């Protein structure tokens, strides 16, 4: 899981991630209270490098976390939305 770019962002940012082996992958965004605010990926994927765009137009400024789950691996990173 790579750091989103740009960061801070308004209103969209790109998130790149690598999948090491084929399997179910989920990429979700959470607010600082741990509430899920978006699901960006929720599907079976082949091994490879991927990129997705997160559109936060409907959200308020603040800190958000995005979590990638792939197999037994879980990674989380922080991003900042400034409007």
Backbone as a ProteinNet text record, in pm:
[ID]
protein_1_A
[PRIMARY]
XXXXXXXXXXXXXXXXXXXXXXXXXXXXXXXXXXXXXXXXXXXXXXXXXXXXXXXXXXXXXXXXXXXXXXXXXXXXXXXXXXX
[TERTIARY]
85.9	0	89.6	68.4	150.2	73.7	147.9	85.6	6.2	-113.2	-195.3	-125.3	-162.1	-103.7	-211.4	-227.5	-155.2	-210	-133.4	-174.4	-107.6	-182.4	-327.6	-388.7	-521.4	-589.8	-724.9	-777.8	-910.8	-952.8	-1057.3	-1138.6	-1101.9	-1004.4	-971.6	-824	-794.7	-656.9	-645.1	-524	-499.7	-430.6	-472	-412.2	-361.6	-232.6	-170.8	-145	-163.7	-137.8	-95.7	-21.8	26	-44.8	-81.6	-139.7	-36.3	13.8	123.7	77.5	-46.1	-98.1	-248.7	-300.7	-443.7	-527.4	-636.3	-725.2	-819	-895.6	-992.3	-920.2	-953.8	-890	-998.3	-977.5	-1067.4	-984.5	-1031.8	-968.7	-1080.4	-1075.5	-1182.6	-1125.7	-1208.6	-1170.2	-1253.6	-1186.3	-1250.6	-1221.9	-1316.5	-1292.2	-1216.9	-1187.7	-1108.5	-1181.7	-1313.5	-1391.2	-1400.1	-1341.6	-1344	-1466.7	-1546.4	-1664.4	-1622.2	-1671.8	-1640.3	-1713.4	-1639.7	-1701.2	-1699.9	-1617.7	-1613.5	-1549.3	-1598.9	-1536.3	-1486.9	-1355.2	-1296.2	-1273.7	-1240.7	-1219.8	-1279.1	-1350.1	-1409	-1432.4	-1322.9	-1335.2	-1211.6	-1223.3	-1109	-1020.1	-888.4	-794.1	-674.8	-617	-494.4	-375.2	-263.1	-141.2	-105.2	-56.7	-18.7	-23.4	-0.9	-5.5	-130.8	-201.7	-329.2	-332	-420.7	-442.2	-591.7	-639.5	-779.1	-785.9	-894.6	-913.5	-1021.6	-992.5	-1088	-1142.4	-1274.1	-1342.3	-1411.1	-1364.6	-1414.3	-1501.1	-1565.1	-1649.5	-1756.7	-1810.3	-1921.7	-1875.9	-1745.4	-1693.2	-1643.3	-1629.3	-1578.1	-1426.5	-1363.7	-1219.2	-1181	-1063.7	-1017.1	-921.3	-890.5	-800	-881.7	-838	-903	-796.1	-837.5	-747.4	-798.2	-706.4	-746.8	-674.2	-750.6	-700.2	-714	-603.2	-599.5	-591.2	-683.2	-681	-665.7	-560.5	-532.8	-477	-554.1	-512	-503.3	-389.4	-372.2	-304.8	-271.2	-203.3	-303.2	-274.7	-356.9	-262.1	-286.4	-206.2	-298.3	-258.9	-338.2	-247.5	-297.4	-224.7	-321.3	-263.6	-341.7	-337.9	-449.9	-455	-534.9	-511.4	-574.1	-652.7	-779.2	-867.5	-879.2	-844.2	-854.5	-944.7	-1054.5	-1147.6	-1137.1
-117.9	0	122.9	210.6	330.6	451.6	557.1	679.5	741.9	791.9	856.5	981.6	1020.3	1139.3	1214.5	1341.9	1425.2	1408	1451.5	1447.6	1564.1	1660.8	1675	1688.1	1662.1	1663.5	1732.2	1771	1830.1	1829.8	1767.5	1670.6	1525.5	1503.2	1365.5	1336.6	1208.2	1162.4	1022.6	985	852.3	764.8	638	541.1	423.6	395.3	281.3	170.6	47.8	-65.9	-186.7	-275.1	-398	-517.2	-610.7	-737.4	-844.6	-914.1	-1009.1	-1143.3	-1181.7	-1306.9	-1292.9	-1367	-1358.7	-1389	-1315.2	-1337.9	-1220.5	-1227.6	-1122.8	-1002.3	-883.5	-758.9	-658.3	-588.7	-478.1	-355.9	-240.4	-112.5	-20.6	16.3	96.8	221.2	325	452.2	472.1	518.1	538.8	679.5	734.1	863.5	841	948.2	936.2	860.6	847.4	772.2	623.6	585.7	446	407.1	505.1	477.7	465.7	362.6	345.5	451	524.3	629.3	594.8	495.6	456.6	319	245.6	120.2	142.1	137.3	164.4	36.7	-71	-200.9	-306.5	-402.9	-512.2	-629	-692	-794.4	-883	-990.1	-1078.3	-1013.2	-1013	-950.5	-1041.8	-1033	-1105.3	-1026.9	-1095.3	-1029.2	-917	-804.6	-692.2	-561.4	-453.1	-318	-248.9	-183.8	-119.9	23.1	102.5	239.2	268	336.9	377.6	523.4	589.7	729.7	739.8	816.4	840.6	981.8	992.1	1120.5	1153.7	1258.9	1294.4	1420	1448	1568.8	1577.2	1462.5	1461.9	1460.8	1459.5	1452.7	1589	1602.7	1727.1	1719.2	1833.9	1838.7	1758.8	1696.9	1622.8	1511.8	1430	1317.4	1191.4	1114.7	988	879.6	756.9	642.6	547.8	489	388.4	258.1	148.3	17.2	-80.3	-146.5	-249.5	-385.6	-474.6	-612.6	-703.8	-785.4	-878.7	-1006.1	-1113.5	-1236.3	-1211.6	-1243.4	-1221.6	-1087.1	-1011.7	-882.9	-768.8	-680.6	-560.9	-442.3	-336.6	-214.4	-94.9	4.6	126.7	248.1	350	476.9	592	708.8	827.5	926	995.9	1103	1219.7	1337.9	1459.7	1527.2	1552.5	1623.8	1768.9	1862.8	2005.3	2071.1	2128.9	2195.9	2345.5
0	0	0	-96.5	-105.4	-52.4	-20.2	27.6	-86.2	-53.8	-156.1	-209.4	-331.9	-392.6	-468.9	-453.4	-357.4	-215.1	-120.4	20.2	90.6	141.5	146.7	6.3	-0.1	-129	-120	-236.7	-247.3	-393.8	-436.4	-363.1	-396.1	-490	-525.5	-501.7	-480.1	-461.3	-519.6	-556.8	-613	-509.7	-504.8	-412.9	-495.8	-483.6	-553.9	-453.1	-498.1	-409.8	-491.3	-427.2	-489.7	-428.4	-512.4	-468	-499.7	-396.5	-416.6	-471.8	-442.6	-497.7	-518.9	-614	-645.3	-521.9	-507.1	-394	-374.7	-266.6	-236	-177.3	-226.8	-183.8	-147.3	-35.5	-2.6	34.5	-11.3	19.7	65.7	193.6	252	317.6	324.4	385.5	511.6	618	747.9	797.7	877.3	940.6	1072.1	1144.5	1267.7	1377.9	1366.5	1465	1430.2	1315.7	1275	1194.2	1155.6	1073.8	927.6	859.4	718	637.2	552.3	470.1	322	280.5	139.3	123.4	24.6	-17	-159.4	-177.9	-308.6	-388.5	-319.7	-384	-292.7	-352.6	-275	-371	-415.2	-519.3	-523	-596.6	-620.2	-726.3	-701.4	-794.2	-816.2	-934.8	-965.2	-910.2	-896.8	-851.3	-947.7	-894	-978.2	-902.3	-975.2	-919.2	-971.3	-881.1	-915.9	-863.6	-920.6	-874.9	-879.1	-776.7	-773	-730.1	-764.1	-727.7	-621.4	-517.3	-409.7	-426.1	-441.1	-456.1	-324.4	-258.4	-125.1	-126.1	-239.3	-248.8	-141.1	-102.8	-7.2	138.3	162.3	298.6	345.4	476.6	533.6	547.7	562.8	582.7	705.6	700.2	816.1	778.7	877.4	860.8	836.1	737.4	704.4	694.6	714	705	597.9	522.5	424.2	455.4	449.4	488.1	372.8	341.8	238.4	306.7	270.6	319	198.4	201.6	92.6	154	149.1	215.9	364.9	425.4	569.6	597.7	493.3	510.4	525.1	619.6	641	656.8	577.7	588.7	594.5	674.4	688.4	673.8	605.5	592.4	615.4	644.1	676.2	559.7	538.4	438.2	493.8	435.3	485.7	373.2	401.5	308.8	356.1	268.4	299.3	196.6	243	151.2	166.6
[MASK]
+++++++++++++++++++++++++++++++++++++++++++++++++++++++++++++++++++++++++++++++++++

